[in-house]
CSV table of C-alpha atoms and ligand atoms in Angstrom, one decimal:
chain,number,residue,atom,x,y,z
R,1,MET,CA,161.2,81.9,138.1
R,2,THR,CA,158.1,83.5,139.7
R,3,THR,CA,154.8,83.5,137.4
R,4,LYS,CA,153.6,86.9,136.5
R,5,ARG,CA,149.7,86.3,136.5
R,6,VAL,CA,146.9,88.2,134.8
R,7,GLY,CA,143.6,86.5,134.2
R,8,VAL,CA,139.9,87.4,133.4
R,9,ILE,CA,136.7,87.5,136.1
R,10,GLY,CA,133.4,87.0,135.0
R,11,PHE,CA,130.1,84.2,135.4
R,12,PRO,CA,130.4,82.4,134.0
R,13,VAL,CA,133.6,82.8,132.2
R,14,GLU,CA,134.5,79.7,130.7
R,15,HIS,CA,133.7,80.6,127.1
R,16,SER,CA,136.3,83.2,127.1
R,17,LEU,CA,138.6,83.7,124.7
R,18,SER,CA,140.7,86.0,126.3
R,19,PRO,CA,143.3,83.3,127.9
R,20,ILE,CA,143.7,81.6,124.5
R,21,MET,CA,144.6,85.3,123.3
R,22,HIS,CA,146.6,86.2,126.0
R,23,ASN,CA,148.5,83.2,126.3
R,24,ALA,CA,149.3,83.4,122.3
R,25,ALA,CA,150.7,86.9,122.8
R,26,PHE,CA,153.1,85.7,125.8
R,27,ALA,CA,154.2,82.4,123.8
R,28,ALA,CA,155.1,84.6,120.6
R,29,LEU,CA,157.1,87.2,122.5
R,30,ASN,CA,159.0,84.5,124.9
R,31,MET,CA,157.4,86.0,128.2
R,32,SER,CA,157.4,82.7,129.4
R,33,ASP,CA,157.3,83.7,132.9
R,34,TRP,CA,153.6,85.3,132.4
R,35,HIS,CA,150.3,83.6,132.4
R,36,TYR,CA,146.9,84.8,132.0
R,37,ASP,CA,143.9,82.3,133.4
R,38,ALA,CA,139.8,82.4,133.5
R,39,MET,CA,138.4,82.9,137.3
R,40,SER,CA,134.7,82.3,137.9
R,41,ILE,CA,133.4,84.7,140.6
R,42,PRO,CA,129.8,84.6,141.3
R,43,PRO,CA,128.0,88.2,141.6
R,44,ASP,CA,127.0,87.9,145.6
R,45,ILE,CA,131.0,87.3,146.5
R,46,LEU,CA,132.4,89.6,144.0
R,47,ARG,CA,134.1,91.9,146.8
R,48,LEU,CA,135.3,88.5,148.3
R,49,GLY,CA,136.2,86.8,145.1
R,50,LEU,CA,138.5,89.7,144.3
R,51,ARG,CA,140.6,88.9,147.5
R,52,GLU,CA,142.0,85.7,145.6
R,53,PRO,CA,143.6,87.5,142.8
R,54,LYS,CA,144.7,90.1,144.8
R,55,ASN,CA,146.4,87.9,147.6
R,56,HIS,CA,147.7,85.7,145.1
R,57,GLY,CA,149.6,88.4,143.7
R,58,TYR,CA,147.9,88.8,139.9
R,59,ILE,CA,149.3,91.7,138.4
R,60,GLY,CA,146.1,93.1,136.9
R,61,ILE,CA,142.6,91.3,135.5
R,62,ASN,CA,140.2,91.8,132.7
R,63,VAL,CA,136.5,92.1,133.8
R,64,THR,CA,133.8,90.8,131.8
R,65,VAL,CA,130.0,90.3,132.2
R,66,PRO,CA,128.3,90.6,134.6
R,67,HIS,CA,131.1,92.2,137.1
R,68,LYS,CA,132.0,95.5,134.7
R,69,GLU,CA,129.7,98.0,136.6
R,70,ALA,CA,129.9,96.4,140.1
R,71,ILE,CA,133.6,96.2,140.3
R,72,MET,CA,133.5,100.1,140.2
R,73,GLU,CA,132.9,100.3,143.9
R,74,TYR,CA,136.2,97.7,145.0
R,75,VAL,CA,138.7,100.0,142.6
R,76,GLN,CA,139.4,103.6,141.6
R,77,PRO,CA,137.9,104.2,138.0
R,78,ASP,CA,139.9,105.9,135.5
R,79,GLU,CA,137.9,109.1,133.7
R,80,LYS,CA,137.4,106.7,131.0
R,81,ALA,CA,135.6,104.1,133.2
R,82,ARG,CA,133.5,106.6,135.0
R,83,ALA,CA,132.4,108.2,131.9
R,84,ILE,CA,131.3,105.3,130.2
R,85,GLY,CA,130.1,103.8,133.6
R,86,ALA,CA,132.1,100.2,133.5
R,87,VAL,CA,135.3,99.0,134.3
R,88,ASN,CA,137.0,96.4,131.8
R,89,THR,CA,140.8,96.0,133.1
R,90,VAL,CA,142.3,97.0,136.4
R,91,ASP,CA,145.8,97.3,137.4
R,92,PHE,CA,146.0,95.6,141.1
R,93,ARG,CA,149.5,97.8,141.4
R,94,THR,CA,147.3,100.9,141.4
R,95,ASN,CA,143.9,99.5,142.0
R,96,ILE,CA,142.9,101.6,138.9
R,97,GLY,CA,140.0,100.3,136.7
R,98,THR,CA,139.8,101.5,133.4
R,99,ASN,CA,138.0,100.6,130.5
R,100,THR,CA,139.3,99.7,126.9
R,101,ASP,CA,136.3,98.7,125.1
R,102,ALA,CA,136.2,102.2,123.3
R,103,ASP,CA,139.3,102.6,122.4
R,104,GLY,CA,139.3,99.1,121.1
R,105,LEU,CA,136.4,99.6,118.6
R,106,ILE,CA,137.8,103.1,117.7
R,107,ASN,CA,141.2,101.4,116.9
R,108,ASP,CA,139.3,98.2,115.1
R,109,LEU,CA,137.3,101.0,113.1
R,110,ARG,CA,140.7,102.8,112.3
R,111,ALA,CA,142.6,99.6,111.3
R,112,ASN,CA,139.7,99.0,108.8
R,113,GLN,CA,139.9,102.5,107.4
R,114,VAL,CA,136.4,103.8,108.5
R,115,ARG,CA,136.1,107.3,108.8
R,116,ILE,CA,134.8,108.5,112.1
R,117,ARG,CA,135.2,112.5,112.2
R,118,GLY,CA,132.4,114.1,110.9
R,119,GLN,CA,130.3,111.0,110.0
R,120,ARG,CA,126.9,110.5,110.9
R,121,VAL,CA,126.9,107.1,112.8
R,122,LEU,CA,124.3,104.8,113.8
R,123,VAL,CA,124.5,103.2,117.2
R,124,LEU,CA,122.2,100.0,117.8
R,125,GLY,CA,121.6,99.1,121.2
R,126,ALA,CA,122.0,101.1,124.7
R,127,GLY,CA,123.6,98.6,127.3
R,128,GLY,CA,127.1,98.5,128.6
R,129,ALA,CA,129.2,98.2,125.0
R,130,ALA,CA,126.9,100.6,123.4
R,131,ARG,CA,127.8,103.0,126.3
R,132,ALA,CA,131.5,102.4,125.1
R,133,ALA,CA,130.6,102.9,121.8
R,134,VAL,CA,128.8,106.1,121.8
R,135,TYR,CA,131.4,107.5,124.2
R,136,GLY,CA,134.5,106.4,121.6
R,137,LEU,CA,132.6,107.8,118.6
R,138,LEU,CA,131.5,111.5,120.3
R,139,ARG,CA,135.4,112.0,121.6
R,140,ALA,CA,136.6,110.7,117.8
R,141,GLY,CA,134.1,113.7,116.3
R,142,ALA,CA,131.2,111.7,115.2
R,143,ASP,CA,127.7,112.5,115.2
R,144,VAL,CA,126.2,109.5,116.8
R,145,ALA,CA,122.4,108.1,116.8
R,146,ILE,CA,120.9,105.7,119.2
R,147,VAL,CA,118.1,103.1,118.2
R,148,ASN,CA,117.4,100.6,120.8
R,149,ARG,CA,114.3,98.5,121.6
R,150,THR,CA,114.0,100.2,125.4
R,151,LYS,CA,113.9,104.0,124.2
R,152,SER,CA,114.2,105.0,128.0
R,153,ARG,CA,117.7,103.0,128.4
R,154,ALA,CA,118.8,105.1,125.4
R,155,ASP,CA,117.8,108.3,127.2
R,156,LYS,CA,119.4,107.3,130.1
R,157,LEU,CA,122.7,106.8,128.2
R,158,VAL,CA,122.3,110.1,126.6
R,159,ALA,CA,121.7,111.5,130.0
R,160,GLN,CA,124.7,109.6,131.6
R,161,LEU,CA,127.2,110.7,128.9
R,162,ARG,CA,126.0,114.4,129.3
R,163,ALA,CA,126.5,114.1,132.7
R,164,SER,CA,129.8,112.1,133.3
R,165,ALA,CA,131.9,113.4,130.5
R,166,ARG,CA,130.1,116.5,129.3
R,167,LEU,CA,129.6,114.8,126.0
R,168,ASP,CA,126.6,116.3,123.7
R,169,GLY,CA,125.7,115.0,120.3
R,170,ALA,CA,124.0,111.4,120.3
R,171,ALA,CA,120.5,111.8,119.5
R,172,VAL,CA,117.9,108.9,120.3
R,173,MET,CA,115.8,107.8,117.5
R,174,THR,CA,113.4,105.3,115.9
R,175,LEU,CA,115.0,102.8,113.4
R,176,ASP,CA,112.7,104.5,110.8
R,177,GLN,CA,114.3,107.9,111.4
R,178,ALA,CA,117.6,106.8,111.7
R,179,ALA,CA,116.8,105.3,108.1
R,180,ASP,CA,116.2,108.7,106.9
R,181,TRP,CA,119.1,110.7,108.6
R,182,GLY,CA,121.3,108.8,106.6
R,183,MET,CA,124.6,107.5,108.4
R,184,SER,CA,127.7,106.1,106.8
R,185,LEU,CA,128.3,103.7,109.4
R,186,ILE,CA,125.8,101.6,111.8
R,187,ILE,CA,127.5,99.7,114.9
R,188,ASN,CA,125.7,96.8,116.3
R,189,CYS,CA,125.8,97.0,120.3
R,190,THR,CA,123.1,94.5,120.9
R,191,SER,CA,123.4,91.0,121.7
R,192,VAL,CA,121.1,90.3,118.5
R,193,GLY,CA,122.5,87.7,116.0
R,194,LEU,CA,124.6,86.1,118.7
R,195,HIS,CA,125.2,82.6,118.5
R,196,PRO,CA,122.7,80.0,119.1
R,197,HIS,CA,120.0,82.7,117.7
R,198,ILE,CA,122.2,83.6,114.2
R,199,GLU,CA,119.2,84.1,112.3
R,200,GLN,CA,118.3,87.0,114.1
R,201,SER,CA,119.0,90.6,113.0
R,202,PRO,CA,118.3,93.9,114.6
R,203,TRP,CA,117.7,95.8,111.0
R,204,ILE,CA,114.3,95.0,110.2
R,205,HIS,CA,113.9,93.2,107.1
R,206,GLY,CA,113.2,94.9,103.8
R,207,LEU,CA,114.1,98.2,105.2
R,208,PRO,CA,116.8,100.0,102.8
R,209,PHE,CA,120.6,100.3,103.8
R,210,PRO,CA,122.0,103.7,103.4
R,211,GLU,CA,124.2,104.0,99.9
R,212,GLY,CA,127.8,102.7,101.2
R,213,VAL,CA,127.3,102.3,104.5
R,214,THR,CA,129.6,100.2,106.5
R,215,VAL,CA,128.5,97.9,109.4
R,216,TYR,CA,130.2,97.0,112.3
R,217,ASP,CA,129.0,94.4,114.2
R,218,MET,CA,130.4,93.8,117.5
R,219,VAL,CA,128.8,90.2,117.5
R,220,TYR,CA,131.3,87.9,116.6
R,221,ARG,CA,130.0,84.5,117.1
R,222,PRO,CA,129.0,83.7,114.4
R,223,ALA,CA,132.0,85.6,112.3
R,224,ASN,CA,129.6,86.7,109.6
R,225,THR,CA,125.8,87.6,111.0
R,226,ALA,CA,122.6,88.1,109.7
R,227,LEU,CA,122.9,91.8,109.8
R,228,MET,CA,126.5,91.9,108.2
R,229,GLN,CA,124.9,89.6,105.3
R,230,GLN,CA,122.2,91.9,105.2
R,231,CYS,CA,123.9,94.8,104.8
R,232,VAL,CA,126.3,93.2,102.1
R,233,ALA,CA,122.9,92.1,100.0
R,234,HIS,CA,122.3,95.8,99.9
R,235,GLY,CA,125.4,96.8,98.3
R,236,GLY,CA,127.2,97.7,101.9
R,237,ARG,CA,130.6,96.6,103.7
R,238,ALA,CA,130.6,94.5,106.9
R,239,ILE,CA,133.1,94.3,109.5
R,240,GLY,CA,132.7,91.6,112.2
R,241,GLY,CA,133.8,92.6,116.3
R,242,LEU,CA,136.8,90.5,116.4
R,243,GLY,CA,139.0,93.0,115.8
R,244,MET,CA,137.6,94.8,119.0
R,245,LEU,CA,138.0,92.0,120.8
R,246,ALA,CA,141.9,91.9,119.9
R,247,ARG,CA,142.5,95.4,120.2
R,248,GLN,CA,140.6,95.8,123.7
R,249,GLY,CA,142.6,92.7,124.8
R,250,ALA,CA,145.7,94.7,123.4
R,251,ILE,CA,145.5,97.7,125.4
R,252,ALA,CA,145.4,95.4,129.0
R,253,PHE,CA,148.4,93.7,127.4
R,254,GLU,CA,150.5,96.7,127.3
R,255,LEU,CA,149.2,98.2,130.4
R,256,TRP,CA,149.7,95.2,132.6
R,257,THR,CA,153.6,94.1,130.4
R,258,GLY,CA,154.6,97.6,129.2
R,259,VAL,CA,154.9,95.3,126.0
R,260,GLN,CA,153.4,96.0,122.6
R,261,PRO,CA,151.4,92.9,122.1
R,262,PRO,CA,151.3,91.2,118.4
R,263,ILE,CA,148.1,92.4,117.6
R,264,ASP,CA,147.5,90.5,114.4
R,265,LEU,CA,148.5,87.2,115.9
R,266,MET,CA,145.9,88.0,118.8
R,267,LEU,CA,143.3,88.2,116.3
R,268,ARG,CA,144.6,85.3,113.8
R,269,VAL,CA,144.5,83.0,117.1
R,270,LEU,CA,140.6,84.1,117.8
R,271,GLN,CA,139.6,83.6,114.3
R,272,GLU,CA,141.1,80.4,114.2
R,273,THR,CA,139.6,79.4,117.8
R,274,LEU,CA,136.2,80.4,116.1
R,275,GLU,CA,136.6,78.5,113.1
R,276,THR,CA,137.8,75.5,115.2
R,277,ALA,CA,134.9,75.7,117.7
R,278,ASN,CA,131.9,76.0,114.5
R,279,GLU,CA,133.6,72.5,113.2
R,280,ASP,CA,132.8,70.6,116.4
E,301,NAP,P1,123.8,94.2,127.6
E,301,NAP,O1,124.1,95.7,128.7
E,301,NAP,O2,122.9,93.1,128.3
E,301,NAP,O3,122.8,94.9,126.5
E,301,NAP,C1,122.4,94.2,125.8
E,301,NAP,C2,121.5,94.9,124.2
E,301,NAP,O4,121.1,94.2,123.2
E,301,NAP,C3,120.3,96.0,125.1
E,301,NAP,O5,120.9,97.2,124.1
E,301,NAP,C4,119.0,95.2,124.7
E,301,NAP,O6,118.0,96.1,124.1
E,301,NAP,C5,119.8,94.8,123.4
E,301,NAP,N1,118.8,93.7,122.8
E,301,NAP,C6,119.1,92.4,123.4
E,301,NAP,N2,118.1,91.4,123.0
E,301,NAP,C7,117.2,92.1,122.2
E,301,NAP,C8,116.3,92.1,121.4
E,301,NAP,N3,115.8,90.6,121.3
E,301,NAP,N4,115.9,92.7,120.4
E,301,NAP,C9,116.6,93.8,120.4
E,301,NAP,N5,117.2,94.2,121.0
E,301,NAP,C10,117.7,93.3,122.0
E,301,NAP,O7,125.0,93.8,126.8
E,301,NAP,P2,126.6,94.5,126.5
E,301,NAP,O8,127.5,94.2,127.2
E,301,NAP,O9,126.2,95.7,125.7
E,301,NAP,O10,126.7,93.7,124.4
E,301,NAP,C11,125.8,94.0,123.6
E,301,NAP,C12,126.6,92.7,122.5
E,301,NAP,O11,127.9,93.2,122.1
E,301,NAP,C13,127.2,91.3,123.3
E,301,NAP,O12,126.6,90.4,122.0
E,301,NAP,C14,128.3,91.4,123.3
E,301,NAP,O13,129.0,89.9,123.2
E,301,NAP,C15,129.0,92.2,122.4
E,301,NAP,N6,130.2,92.9,122.7
E,301,NAP,C16,131.0,92.6,122.1
E,301,NAP,C17,132.7,93.1,122.2
E,301,NAP,C18,133.8,93.1,121.3
E,301,NAP,O14,134.7,92.8,121.8
E,301,NAP,N7,133.5,92.3,120.1
E,301,NAP,C19,133.0,93.9,123.7
E,301,NAP,C20,131.9,94.0,124.4
E,301,NAP,C21,130.6,93.5,124.0
E,301,NAP,P3,117.0,96.6,125.8
E,301,NAP,O15,118.0,97.9,126.2
E,301,NAP,O16,115.8,96.7,125.4
E,301,NAP,O17,117.1,95.2,126.6
């Protein structure tokens, strides 16, 4: 029996939860001929490093930091990846690179019964994750405002999406302006609050949250971030980003295998892994 290999490339990549999540799914579906592993490839040898999985017959790979943008030169980015400006999943059988982050986020919002169409949504951040979020949200019919520490980066994001996908409708604001704008959903796409800086929040202390707002925090280490705690303390609802991780992975899983993955199990494995890590 030949092993069907898939994996993730990044640098560093040892912390990635994707191998645990995908291998648990393979085991649950009795797909013992499939295996997912992590490959560390330094940025300066990305082109050469990509030969490794290709020559060893890998079916596909996930791509994580810092390669998501650089890899676009070596694969054929599909429409979504071109619009977002980053590839996080490659199918070596076609050499097509796609981006599953936007759909992972939108699918997780829907799984949590969060309304998107016609809603005002505030995106905090303007990096790669924010680009995927804004793309997904605009496509799903939301009105989007972006607040970022470096305003010029947010301006660039809006201009890029307009040029690459003819997507209009995102406005760049300050946090003060956004608080007056009155949104129903806030999505944290910054790395603020990420372990070990768990006391930090991208929301200014004391600034009120709009009534009935939901905060979705892409940060999932810790499971309950300072931003999520602030929002709940003000009567809002908070959702952590682990579901997005599971759902973006699930899209890649189905692309490579043609099999529907057990998303609930993948999510549970991620939760258990992080809980165990916290006990160490
Ligand atoms: P990135 O491209 O490096 O962007 C980082 C963003 O965070 C930028 O907007 C940056 O603002 C902002 N930021 C960083 N430190 C800040 C600070 N001290 N104060 C204010 N803003 C700050 O990273 P990314 O790839 O977009 O990822 C962002 C986060 O999303 C990471 O924590 C990542 O783990 C998470 N993520 C989660 C999922 C998931 O599946 N849940 C998927 C993708 C990403 P400037 O532009 O001003 O530097």
